[in-house]
Structure formats: C-alpha cells, structure tokens
Short mmCIF file of C-alpha atoms and ligand atoms in Angstrom, two decimals:
data_model
loop_
_atom_site.label_atom_id
_atom_site.label_comp_id
_atom_site.label_asym_id
_atom_site.label_seq_id
_atom_site.Cartn_x
_atom_site.Cartn_y
_atom_site.Cartn_z
CA MET A 1 132.10 76.33 103.61
CA ASN A 2 130.36 77.73 106.82
CA GLN A 3 132.75 78.08 110.14
CA ILE A 4 131.01 77.19 113.55
CA LEU A 5 132.34 78.09 117.05
CA ILE A 6 130.98 75.02 119.01
CA VAL A 7 131.40 76.11 123.37
CA ASP A 8 131.09 73.90 125.87
CA ASN A 9 132.59 73.39 128.53
CA GLU A 10 132.03 69.54 128.57
CA LYS A 11 134.40 68.09 126.57
CA SER A 12 132.10 65.07 125.34
CA MET A 13 129.70 67.23 124.25
CA ARG A 14 132.03 69.09 122.04
CA ASP A 15 133.34 66.10 120.38
CA PHE A 16 130.13 64.63 119.55
CA LEU A 17 128.83 68.16 117.64
CA SER A 18 132.20 68.99 116.12
CA ILE A 19 131.75 65.08 114.44
CA VAL A 20 128.49 65.19 113.67
CA LEU A 21 128.48 68.42 112.22
CA LYS A 22 131.43 68.28 110.01
CA LYS A 23 130.07 65.48 108.63
CA GLU A 24 127.58 67.63 107.12
CA GLY A 25 129.88 69.38 105.74
CA TYR A 26 131.02 72.56 108.13
CA ARG A 27 134.11 73.78 108.87
CA CYS A 28 134.00 73.11 113.62
CA LYS A 29 136.34 74.45 115.97
CA THR A 30 135.43 75.16 119.81
CA ALA A 31 135.79 76.34 123.14
CA GLU A 32 135.55 75.63 126.06
CA ASP A 33 133.98 78.71 127.54
CA GLY A 34 132.65 82.37 126.66
CA GLU A 35 135.67 84.00 127.21
CA GLN A 36 138.12 82.05 125.07
CA ALA A 37 134.73 82.02 122.58
CA LEU A 38 134.48 85.38 122.17
CA LYS A 39 137.79 85.80 121.64
CA MET A 40 138.20 83.34 118.97
CA VAL A 41 135.08 85.23 117.25
CA GLU A 42 137.23 88.34 117.16
CA ASN A 43 139.87 86.99 116.02
CA GLU A 44 138.64 84.36 113.57
CA GLY A 45 135.55 84.94 113.25
CA ALA A 46 132.22 82.70 112.58
CA ASP A 47 129.58 82.19 110.94
CA LEU A 48 127.94 80.57 113.40
CA VAL A 49 128.14 79.84 117.10
CA ILE A 50 126.32 76.93 119.49
CA THR A 51 126.89 77.48 122.86
CA ASP A 52 125.82 75.86 126.16
CA ILE A 53 124.56 78.12 128.84
CA LYS A 54 126.48 77.09 132.27
CA MET A 55 130.13 77.30 131.99
CA PRO A 56 132.79 78.89 133.71
CA LYS A 57 133.75 82.55 133.43
CA MET A 58 131.57 84.04 131.03
CA ASP A 59 128.42 82.07 130.83
CA GLY A 60 126.14 81.03 127.40
CA LEU A 61 123.96 84.39 127.75
CA SER A 62 126.78 86.89 128.59
CA LEU A 63 128.44 85.75 125.66
CA LEU A 64 125.13 86.30 123.17
CA LYS A 65 125.15 89.50 124.75
CA ALA A 66 128.72 90.39 124.13
CA LEU A 67 128.98 88.82 120.35
CA LYS A 68 125.78 91.47 119.65
CA ALA A 69 127.97 94.03 120.27
CA SER A 70 131.52 92.67 118.82
CA SER A 71 130.40 90.70 115.96
CA PRO A 72 126.53 90.80 115.18
CA GLU A 73 126.32 88.63 112.26
CA THR A 74 127.46 85.78 113.89
CA ALA A 75 124.20 83.59 114.06
CA THR A 76 123.74 82.00 117.44
CA VAL A 77 122.27 78.65 118.88
CA MET A 78 121.88 77.69 122.84
CA MET A 79 122.15 74.77 124.44
CA THR A 80 119.81 74.41 127.17
CA ALA A 81 119.04 71.64 129.57
CA PHE A 82 115.75 70.34 129.33
CA ALA A 83 114.56 71.79 132.71
CA SER A 84 115.44 75.58 131.40
CA THR A 85 113.42 76.37 128.86
CA GLU A 86 113.56 79.62 130.45
CA THR A 87 116.63 80.15 129.38
CA ALA A 88 116.06 79.39 125.89
CA ILE A 89 113.54 81.89 125.80
CA GLU A 90 115.35 84.61 126.88
CA ALA A 91 118.06 83.44 125.09
CA MET A 92 115.41 83.74 121.98
CA LYS A 93 114.99 87.27 123.07
CA GLU A 94 118.72 88.35 123.01
CA GLY A 95 118.63 87.33 119.47
CA ALA A 96 119.71 84.08 119.87
CA TYR A 97 118.36 82.38 115.92
CA ASP A 98 116.78 79.14 118.02
CA TYR A 99 117.87 76.54 120.79
CA LEU A 100 118.43 73.03 121.36
CA THR A 101 117.30 71.41 124.46
CA LYS A 102 119.50 68.98 125.72
CA PRO A 103 119.90 65.66 125.42
CA PHE A 104 119.18 65.91 121.58
CA GLN A 105 118.76 63.65 118.12
CA ILE A 106 121.51 63.66 115.74
CA ASP A 107 118.72 64.67 113.20
CA GLU A 108 117.52 67.74 115.49
CA VAL A 109 120.36 68.76 115.42
CA LYS A 110 120.98 69.27 111.39
CA LEU A 111 118.03 70.27 110.94
CA ILE A 112 118.36 73.49 113.65
CA ILE A 113 121.94 74.07 112.25
CA LYS A 114 120.76 73.69 108.37
CA ASN A 115 117.43 76.22 108.40
CA VAL A 116 119.92 79.24 111.42
CA LEU A 117 122.34 79.02 108.57
CA GLU A 118 119.69 79.55 105.99
CA ARG A 119 118.01 81.95 107.64
CA LYS A 120 121.51 83.99 108.60
CA THR A 121 122.03 84.04 104.73
CA LEU A 122 118.76 85.71 103.30
CA ARG A 123 119.41 88.01 106.27
CA GLN A 124 122.24 89.07 105.14
CA GLU A 125 121.18 89.36 101.92
CA ASN A 126 118.01 91.30 102.26
CA ASN A 127 120.54 93.58 104.69
CA GLN A 128 122.22 93.87 101.54
CA LEU A 129 119.28 95.15 99.86
CA ARG A 130 117.79 97.62 102.35
CA ARG A 131 121.40 98.80 102.38
CA GLU A 132 121.07 98.89 98.63
CA LEU A 133 117.35 100.95 99.03
CA LYS A 134 119.00 103.51 100.89
CA SER A 135 121.45 104.71 98.80
CA HIS A 136 118.88 104.29 95.60
CA ALA A 137 115.98 105.83 98.00
CA ASP A 138 117.30 109.75 96.98
CA PHE A 139 116.08 112.46 97.94
CA THR A 140 112.40 111.50 97.08
CA GLN A 141 112.10 108.31 98.23
CA ILE A 142 111.75 107.05 94.67
CA ILE A 143 113.43 104.26 93.63
CA GLY A 144 115.04 103.32 90.61
CA LYS A 145 118.70 101.96 89.86
CA SER A 146 118.14 101.08 86.80
CA HIS A 147 120.09 102.99 83.93
CA LYS A 148 116.63 104.34 82.76
CA MET A 149 115.42 105.56 86.43
CA ARG A 150 118.26 107.48 86.94
CA GLN A 151 118.17 109.17 83.99
CA VAL A 152 114.55 110.19 85.02
CA LEU A 153 115.94 111.24 87.92
CA ALA A 154 118.91 112.99 87.10
CA LEU A 155 116.34 115.32 84.71
CA VAL A 156 113.57 115.44 87.62
CA GLU A 157 117.18 117.00 89.91
CA LYS A 158 117.56 119.19 87.38
CA VAL A 159 115.04 120.82 85.78
CA ALA A 160 112.73 121.04 89.08
CA ASP A 161 113.62 124.56 89.81
CA ASN A 162 112.92 125.88 86.73
CA LYS A 163 109.50 126.82 85.21
CA SER A 164 109.00 125.56 81.88
CA ASN A 165 105.97 123.34 81.56
CA VAL A 166 106.96 119.65 82.33
CA LEU A 167 104.95 116.85 79.90
CA ILE A 168 105.13 113.57 81.63
CA THR A 169 104.10 109.89 80.19
CA GLY A 170 104.30 106.80 80.72
CA GLU A 171 101.70 103.53 81.23
CA SER A 172 99.90 103.64 84.09
CA GLY A 173 101.29 103.09 87.18
CA THR A 174 105.17 103.62 86.35
CA GLY A 175 104.93 106.61 89.26
CA LYS A 176 104.00 109.55 87.10
CA GLU A 177 102.11 111.78 89.92
CA MET A 178 104.80 110.61 92.22
CA ILE A 179 107.91 112.39 89.48
CA ALA A 180 105.16 115.20 89.53
CA ARG A 181 105.69 115.01 93.42
CA ALA A 182 108.89 115.28 93.11
CA ILE A 183 109.22 118.43 90.48
CA HIS A 184 107.15 120.03 92.73
CA TYR A 185 108.82 119.65 96.44
CA ASN A 186 112.51 119.30 95.30
CA SER A 187 112.16 123.49 93.78
CA SER A 188 111.66 126.59 95.04
CA ARG A 189 108.14 126.48 95.17
CA LYS A 190 107.74 123.33 98.15
CA ASP A 191 106.96 126.24 100.38
CA HIS A 192 103.50 126.99 98.27
CA PRO A 193 100.62 124.39 96.88
CA PHE A 194 100.88 121.69 94.71
CA VAL A 195 97.31 121.19 93.38
CA THR A 196 96.66 117.98 91.57
CA VAL A 197 93.39 117.69 89.32
CA ASN A 198 92.50 114.36 86.88
CA CYS A 199 90.94 115.79 84.22
CA SER A 200 88.83 112.76 83.17
CA ALA A 201 87.32 112.02 86.86
CA LEU A 202 84.77 115.47 86.11
CA PRO A 203 82.63 116.14 82.97
CA GLU A 204 83.76 118.88 80.76
CA ASN A 205 81.46 121.77 82.86
CA LEU A 206 82.52 120.63 86.26
CA LEU A 207 85.91 120.37 85.06
CA GLU A 208 86.24 124.07 83.77
CA SER A 209 84.50 125.50 87.07
CA GLU A 210 86.85 123.96 89.02
CA LEU A 211 90.02 124.76 87.54
CA PHE A 212 88.80 128.67 86.31
CA GLY A 213 86.66 129.11 89.40
CA HIS A 214 83.22 131.04 88.58
CA MET A 215 81.04 133.84 89.73
CA LYS A 216 78.03 134.00 91.72
CA GLY A 217 75.35 133.14 89.70
CA SER A 218 77.20 132.65 86.77
CA PHE A 219 75.42 129.04 86.35
CA THR A 220 72.54 127.43 88.18
CA GLY A 221 74.47 126.44 91.64
CA ALA A 222 76.64 128.74 91.48
CA ILE A 223 75.38 130.76 95.29
CA SER A 224 79.25 132.29 95.21
CA ASN A 225 82.43 133.57 93.82
CA LYS A 226 84.69 130.61 94.05
CA PRO A 227 88.88 130.30 92.36
CA GLY A 228 89.28 127.76 90.48
CA LEU A 229 92.51 125.18 91.00
CA PHE A 230 94.83 127.61 88.96
CA GLU A 231 94.30 130.12 91.64
CA THR A 232 95.03 128.04 94.47
CA ALA A 233 97.93 127.22 93.17
CA ASP A 234 99.89 130.39 92.69
CA ASN A 235 102.94 130.47 93.36
CA GLY A 236 102.73 126.53 93.45
CA SER A 237 102.90 123.85 90.88
CA ILE A 238 99.63 122.42 89.41
CA LEU A 239 99.75 118.52 87.75
CA LEU A 240 97.00 117.97 85.47
CA ASP A 241 96.69 114.27 85.21
CA GLU A 242 95.31 112.32 82.10
CA ILE A 243 95.74 115.82 80.20
CA GLY A 244 94.75 113.44 76.74
CA GLU A 245 91.10 113.14 78.38
CA THR A 246 90.22 116.85 78.07
CA SER A 247 87.99 117.92 75.92
CA LEU A 248 88.66 120.63 72.84
CA ALA A 249 86.93 123.45 74.15
CA ILE A 250 88.57 123.30 77.98
CA GLN A 251 91.94 122.90 75.70
CA VAL A 252 91.73 126.10 74.33
CA LYS A 253 91.69 127.98 77.17
CA LEU A 254 93.91 125.74 79.28
CA LEU A 255 96.43 126.97 75.78
CA ARG A 256 95.95 130.75 77.40
CA VAL A 257 96.62 130.31 80.92
CA LEU A 258 99.95 127.93 79.14
CA GLN A 259 100.91 131.27 77.19
CA GLU A 260 99.77 134.28 78.83
CA ARG A 261 99.52 132.87 82.67
CA GLU A 262 95.80 134.09 82.72
CA LEU A 263 92.87 133.23 82.97
CA ARG A 264 88.92 134.30 83.47
CA ARG A 265 86.79 132.78 85.76
CA VAL A 266 83.83 130.99 84.74
CA GLY A 267 81.16 134.35 84.02
CA GLY A 268 84.15 136.70 85.23
CA THR A 269 84.86 139.76 83.33
CA LYS A 270 88.47 140.00 84.67
CA ASP A 271 91.80 138.80 83.93
CA ILE A 272 93.55 137.18 87.07
CA LYS A 273 97.06 136.87 86.52
CA VAL A 274 98.85 133.66 87.92
CA ASP A 275 102.33 132.35 88.84
CA ILE A 276 102.61 128.41 88.22
CA ARG A 277 104.53 125.74 87.23
CA ILE A 278 102.28 123.36 85.00
CA ILE A 279 103.20 119.57 84.74
CA ALA A 280 100.92 117.57 83.20
CA ALA A 281 100.55 113.86 82.85
CA THR A 282 99.27 111.46 80.29
CA ASN A 283 99.24 107.43 79.74
CA LYS A 284 97.58 108.14 76.15
CA ASN A 285 99.64 109.10 73.40
CA LEU A 286 99.44 112.42 72.64
CA GLU A 287 100.41 112.20 69.10
CA ASP A 288 97.89 109.62 68.14
CA LEU A 289 95.49 112.03 69.48
CA ILE A 290 96.88 114.80 67.99
CA ALA A 291 96.59 112.95 64.29
CA GLU A 292 92.59 111.82 65.03
CA GLY A 293 91.48 115.42 65.58
CA LYS A 294 91.56 114.95 69.52
CA PHE A 295 94.04 117.27 70.75
CA ARG A 296 95.40 120.34 69.96
CA GLU A 297 98.78 120.27 68.59
CA ASP A 298 99.90 123.77 70.17
CA LEU A 299 98.88 122.60 73.40
CA TYR A 300 101.21 119.68 73.05
CA TYR A 301 104.10 121.46 72.01
CA ARG A 302 103.59 123.73 75.02
CA LEU A 303 103.93 121.47 77.23
CA ASP A 304 106.15 119.40 76.20
CA VAL A 305 108.91 121.57 76.56
CA ILE A 306 110.59 118.85 78.58
CA PRO A 307 109.30 115.70 77.75
CA ILE A 308 109.91 113.26 80.49
CA HIS A 309 109.26 109.42 79.94
CA LEU A 310 108.92 106.49 82.94
CA PRO A 311 109.66 103.45 81.22
CA PRO A 312 107.27 100.26 81.95
CA LEU A 313 108.57 97.77 84.40
CA ARG A 314 108.79 95.61 82.63
CA ASP A 315 111.88 96.97 80.87
CA ARG A 316 113.56 97.34 84.03
CA PRO A 317 113.68 94.22 85.78
CA GLU A 318 116.45 95.78 88.31
CA ASP A 319 114.40 97.81 90.05
CA VAL A 320 112.38 95.00 91.01
CA PRO A 321 113.76 93.50 94.29
CA LEU A 322 114.53 97.16 95.76
CA LEU A 323 110.97 98.48 95.14
CA ALA A 324 109.98 95.07 96.61
CA HIS A 325 112.43 95.52 99.57
CA PHE A 326 110.87 98.68 99.47
CA PHE A 327 107.38 98.03 99.86
CA LEU A 328 108.25 95.56 102.16
CA GLN A 329 109.24 97.58 104.50
CA LYS A 330 106.51 100.01 103.77
CA TYR A 331 103.94 97.70 104.08
CA ASN A 332 105.88 96.35 107.47
CA GLU A 333 105.64 98.84 108.88
CA ASN A 334 101.75 99.73 107.89
CA LEU A 335 100.65 96.39 108.43
CA ALA A 336 102.90 96.26 111.95
CA LYS A 337 104.02 92.75 110.78
CA SER A 338 108.29 92.36 111.35
CA ILE A 339 108.79 89.53 108.21
CA GLU A 340 112.07 89.54 107.42
CA GLY A 341 112.28 89.19 103.89
CA ILE A 342 111.53 87.58 100.28
CA ALA A 343 113.31 84.14 98.99
CA PRO A 344 115.14 84.40 96.52
CA GLU A 345 112.85 82.14 94.14
CA VAL A 346 109.86 84.93 94.66
CA LEU A 347 112.20 87.94 93.65
CA HIS A 348 113.44 85.88 90.28
CA LEU A 349 109.20 85.31 89.67
CA LEU A 350 108.78 88.79 90.60
CA MET A 351 111.44 90.14 88.22
CA GLN A 352 110.31 87.97 85.36
CA HIS A 353 106.75 89.41 85.72
CA GLU A 354 104.89 91.39 83.34
CA TRP A 355 103.19 93.70 85.03
CA ARG A 356 100.56 95.81 82.95
CA GLY A 357 100.02 97.63 85.86
CA ASN A 358 103.93 98.75 86.66
CA VAL A 359 104.79 99.74 89.96
CA ARG A 360 101.24 100.35 91.67
CA GLU A 361 100.26 96.60 91.09
CA LEU A 362 103.89 95.11 92.70
CA GLU A 363 102.67 97.80 95.25
CA ASN A 364 99.51 95.80 95.61
CA VAL A 365 101.22 91.94 95.49
CA LEU A 366 103.22 92.87 97.93
CA GLU A 367 101.09 94.54 100.55
CA ARG A 368 98.94 91.25 100.27
CA ALA A 369 101.38 89.39 100.54
CA VAL A 370 102.24 91.36 103.59
CA ALA A 371 98.87 90.84 105.22
CA LEU A 372 98.51 87.57 103.97
CA THR A 373 101.56 85.72 104.92
CA THR A 374 102.41 84.25 108.61
CA ASN A 375 105.45 82.94 107.24
CA LYS A 376 108.60 84.95 108.79
CA THR A 377 110.13 85.34 104.69
CA LEU A 378 107.52 85.83 101.93
CA SER A 379 107.71 82.78 99.90
CA LEU A 380 106.08 81.24 96.75
CA GLU A 381 102.91 80.37 98.59
CA ASP A 382 101.92 84.20 99.51
CA PHE A 383 101.87 84.68 95.94
CA SER A 384 98.98 83.88 94.30
CA GLY A 385 98.98 81.66 90.92
CA ASN A 386 98.93 84.33 88.49
CA LEU A 387 102.77 85.42 89.79
CA MET A 388 103.50 82.09 87.63
CA LYS A 389 103.02 82.59 84.37
CA ALA A 390 105.74 82.84 81.92
CA PRO A 391 106.51 85.63 80.51
CA GLN A 392 106.20 86.56 77.54
CA SER A 393 108.62 87.76 75.10
CA ILE A 394 107.39 87.55 71.76
CA PRO A 395 107.11 90.44 69.68
CA LEU A 396 104.79 89.91 66.77
CA PRO A 397 105.90 92.32 63.48
CA SER A 398 103.59 94.92 63.42
CA ASP A 399 104.95 94.76 59.94
CA ILE A 400 106.74 92.71 57.18
CA PRO A 401 110.01 94.49 57.33
CA GLU A 402 110.93 95.48 53.62
CA GLU A 403 114.07 92.91 54.16
CA GLY A 404 111.08 90.00 54.93
CA LEU A 405 111.11 88.12 57.76
CA ASP A 406 111.60 83.87 57.67
CA LEU A 407 108.11 82.60 59.15
CA GLU A 408 108.63 79.48 60.21
CA ALA A 409 111.45 80.38 62.40
CA LEU A 410 109.03 82.90 63.78
CA ILE A 411 105.83 79.87 64.09
CA SER A 412 108.74 77.04 65.76
CA LYS A 413 109.77 80.27 68.33
CA ILE A 414 106.13 80.80 69.47
CA GLU A 415 105.08 77.11 69.54
CA LYS A 416 107.78 76.58 71.39
CA GLU A 417 107.12 79.34 73.89
CA LEU A 418 103.29 78.41 73.86
CA LEU A 419 104.96 74.70 75.19
CA ILE A 420 106.89 75.88 77.94
CA LYS A 421 103.91 78.46 79.21
CA ALA A 422 101.94 75.43 79.40
CA LEU A 423 104.43 73.66 81.10
CA HIS A 424 104.96 76.25 83.64
CA GLU A 425 101.11 76.50 84.18
CA THR A 426 100.42 73.02 84.53
CA HIS A 427 102.97 72.56 87.27
CA TRP A 428 104.93 70.19 84.57
CA VAL A 429 102.14 67.54 84.46
CA LYS A 430 102.69 66.93 80.45
CA LYS A 431 98.94 65.17 80.10
CA GLU A 432 97.42 68.33 81.67
CA ALA A 433 99.59 71.04 79.24
CA ALA A 434 98.56 68.75 76.19
CA LYS A 435 94.85 69.22 76.72
CA ARG A 436 95.25 72.59 77.32
CA LEU A 437 97.05 73.27 73.99
CA HIS A 438 94.36 70.25 72.20
CA LEU A 439 97.11 68.21 71.41
CA ASN A 440 97.08 64.26 72.03
CA PHE A 441 99.71 63.39 74.36
CA ARG A 442 102.22 61.82 71.60
CA SER A 443 102.23 64.43 69.44
CA PHE A 444 102.86 66.88 72.37
CA ARG A 445 105.75 64.81 73.00
CA TYR A 446 106.88 65.13 69.62
CA ARG A 447 107.27 68.21 70.31
CA LEU A 448 108.96 68.87 73.45
CA ALA A 449 111.71 66.86 71.78
CA LYS A 450 111.56 68.23 68.37
CA TYR A 451 112.80 72.24 70.92
CA ASP A 452 114.44 69.98 73.14
CA ILE A 453 112.26 71.03 75.99
CA LYS A 454 113.18 69.65 79.43
CA ARG A 455 112.70 70.43 82.85
CA HIS A 456 115.55 73.00 84.37
CA ARG A 457 116.48 71.64 88.14
CA LYS A 458 115.58 75.47 89.41
CA GLU A 459 111.39 74.68 87.85
CA ASN A 460 111.48 71.39 89.68
CA ARG A 461 111.65 72.75 93.33
CA ASP A 462 109.26 75.94 92.72
CA ALA A 463 106.51 73.38 91.33
CA ASN A 464 107.48 71.45 95.05
CA LEU A 465 107.38 74.40 96.90
CA LEU A 466 104.13 75.09 94.48
CA ALA A 467 102.33 71.62 95.59
CA SER A 468 103.68 71.61 99.09
N1 ATP B 501 109.85 104.48 91.82
C1 ATP B 501 109.12 104.46 92.55
N2 ATP B 501 109.58 104.01 93.59
C2 ATP B 501 108.57 103.95 95.05
N3 ATP B 501 107.15 103.99 94.87
C3 ATP B 501 106.81 104.01 93.45
C4 ATP B 501 107.54 104.15 92.12
N4 ATP B 501 106.91 104.24 91.06
C5 ATP B 501 105.87 104.13 91.65
N5 ATP B 501 105.77 104.14 93.06
C6 ATP B 501 104.76 104.08 93.45
O1 ATP B 501 103.65 103.23 93.03
C7 ATP B 501 101.96 103.77 92.71
C8 ATP B 501 101.65 104.65 91.45
O2 ATP B 501 102.25 105.17 91.25
P1 ATP B 501 101.59 107.12 90.83
O3 ATP B 501 100.33 107.29 91.57
O4 ATP B 501 102.90 107.50 90.60
O5 ATP B 501 101.58 105.96 89.13
P2 ATP B 501 100.85 107.25 87.77
O6 ATP B 501 101.57 106.76 86.53
O7 ATP B 501 100.40 108.35 88.03
O8 ATP B 501 99.93 105.85 87.47
P3 ATP B 501 98.74 106.32 86.54
O9 ATP B 501 98.74 106.35 85.15
O10 ATP B 501 97.78 104.88 87.23
O11 ATP B 501 97.75 107.55 87.40
C9 ATP B 501 102.16 105.13 93.84
O12 ATP B 501 101.97 104.81 94.98
C10 ATP B 501 103.58 105.26 94.28
O13 ATP B 501 103.90 105.63 94.90
MG1 MG B 502 98.39 108.69 88.31
#
C-alpha cells in the first residue's frame, strides 16, 4: 500500500486530502511544514509527498530540493494557488512529478495521484533494469544474463587470448560479428587491426584479390601491387564472415593460410608470412554443406577448433528485457530523446515474440518505437501489429518416432493454437476470427468450448489498449 505524506499549514486542507486519499486506499500522514515533513520522510519514508508551496519555516520548494537530495525515491507533487503556475513550473524543473492548482476537484486529485504513483513504480522498475543492465553488460557491452549467453561469454573470455581458430555459428542477427570483435578486443592483439571480410559480398575473383592481394599486371585492372586483407590484418585478427558462401577454389587457398599462415598474392611468386588470428562466422550449417559437397571437410575441421554457437533470441527470452532497455538507452542518446521506460505489457509481448531476425530485429523494432513515439514510456501503441502475434510453439516432428505418436492429440494441439492465434489477431472479435479460419460461427464456438478457450483479463486490457 502506498504511503502518502500531505504537507500544508492549513489544517482543513490536510484533513480534506487525507479523507479523500484514505478512501482511495492509500495510507496517509500529515505534516504542518517542510521541516516536520522532511524529518518524517527521513525517519519513516514515503512513496509520495504532496506539499503546499507557502508554509512557515521551510517552504514547498525548499522541501522539494531537500527531498531530492535525501530521499530521491520519494515522488513529489506540488500544490499551488491558481495565480502561481510559474512556481509550479519551477517545481517541475526541480523534479516534482506533477502539480495541483488550488482549488481542485476531487477527481482531479485522485487521477493525478494515481498517475504519479504509477509513473514512480515504472521508473523504479526501469532503474532496477538499468542497474541489472550495468552488471550484465560486461567487458564488451554484450548484453545477456541467460545461462546460454553467460556460457558463451565465459568461453569468449577464456579463448580470447590464444591463437586457435574460432568458428562462430548462429542464425542471422544473433551477434556473431559482435562476438568476433569481443574476442579480438580482449586479446593481446587488440592494438593491431581487426579486419572483417564478408565472403558473400564479392564474386570469386574479386574476393580472392581482396583477401590475398595481387601483383601489378596480374589481371586487367591490376594497375599496381596491392596487399590483401590477410596482410592488412597482420598481428591482428581477421573475421571471415559468411564463410559458408565461399567457392571450393577459394576454400583451398584459405586452407593453406590456415595451415601454414602463409600466402601468395594473385600473380605473385613470393610466399608471404602472416601472423593472424582467424575467426570465421556463418549462419549456415557447414556439416550440411559438407554433405552436399559444397564445403571442404578439412577446412571445416581447421576452422572449428573453438566452436561458439549463438542461440537464437527466442531460446533465451530472459535476455529480451535487458536488451530492450539497452537499445532504449542507445536510441535515447542517438535520437536525443528522453523516454523513461517500457510498459510491462510491452516487455511481456517482446519476450513472447519469435524474433526470426534475432537481436538485430529487436534493435530495429526498438529504434523505430523510440523514433516515432510521443509517449514518455513505450507502450503497445508504439509497436506495429506484427508484435502482437501469438507465439508459435508446436513443432511438427520431422519424422515419426519409433514409439509412434498420438495423431489425434497433436491435431488437437494445433487446432487449439490456431484458434487462439485467430482470436489474438482479430483482438478477440469472434466473428472475424471464425471467418479467418473458414468456419461458420457455430462450429467456431463449439471448438472454443471444446478446448475451453477463454479470454484472460490481461488480454482484455491489451486489446483495449490497442483499440484506444
Ligand atoms: N547480446 C547482445 N548485446 C548487445 N547487442 C547485441 C547483442 N547481440 C546482437 N547485438 C546487436 O545486434 C546487431 C546484430 O549483431 P551482429 O551483426 O553481430 O549479428 P550477426 O550474427 O553477425 O548477424 P548476420 O548473420 O546477419 O551477419 C548488432 O547491432 C549488434 O550490436
Ligand atoms: Mg554478421
């Protein structure tokens, strides 16, 4: 229960507010002036202080400043006379949550107090997340508190400073390049170059001359001698991104660099030694590519000395709130915004979302919301409809297990999920949902009853918010 302290030298005002707010279920105390109020807050604490401006001893503004210093968690609301909105503005500048202009309506008081306390709770939750963020954003600004990400980070720290090749795998947007950077910048090579090559971006012959360099005249357009990226990365690290996209011819040449740390420029005759850490990344399954004859097995084993797999975001939903806050801060700074936080129902939906584009998709969604919102906190309306989709959860077995499977039960599960999904997507307009599933209303209703599908209170609220 929230504790409110009412500060006014007029007894009638103290009594009036006390009665109104107690009726609303708040615990209330009163003080006659700023000095008394400050002592009470320091001794007993308070969630909210509502204070008059003009009072003997310590006035409202001084109380505000003193509270800000001694009890920053306490929210404040200033009461002003009709004529002195300037003081109200000054109070807001000093950090008051809101102000009430006398004489006020009971409903107005109730609403303002309710809003202020809600904002205060949200601010506290967000501060909590921010603190958590600090302790989980470790040496490299890689966010993650899930067990899976902690394992990845521990591995990164352990292997950063040795020379073994690393193969980073994971779906698109899971942070492969970020991990590669972390490895380099946590190694003793950090003061030397970190070079990344996207192997899928260039046609074979260009990629070859990019990587290995070329000698003047070795092909049309080779107007001078040019070192390749392997040479540029000497003493540092090189990330061969999308390694699964390289041709077999390039793979042979890569193998030589990996085995002997030695290469020859295109058209060159001299062998050049390089001292490099090689990190490769791919979102492909290289073992499948090997089976299809598209990737050399010997190269795979050379690269896969230290395998690091980045789990998709949907497998670590506990990282989503931290990441979302991290990106909120990032885009607050980039876009010069000052959004205070993210509403709990949004976080809930973000955690359920499938995130096929993984962290990159989450980042884009947050950037768009921060850029476009006019709210103080990000709420449902700041996110486009595709976030509201129910999560996909029933995987179809790729083959029938030996012990068999219960077809009826599986079909029921799928049916139930699709019914819920249709309801979700039509914001529980049942007729609409039935139509989407090509069912007549009766048979739709029959199915809802059969699976006991009812709307939860939270979904009601989400739908209302959406509609408003
Ligand atoms: N754990 C994380 N903490 C903070 N930011 C992250 C995290 N994971 C990914 N990101 C951010 O998400 C974006 C995508 O990451 P990155 O480019 O490393 O992914 P990728 O796996 O290389 O993707 P692709 O396969 O598409 O190249 C980047 O902006 C990166 O900073
Ligand atoms: Mg990448």
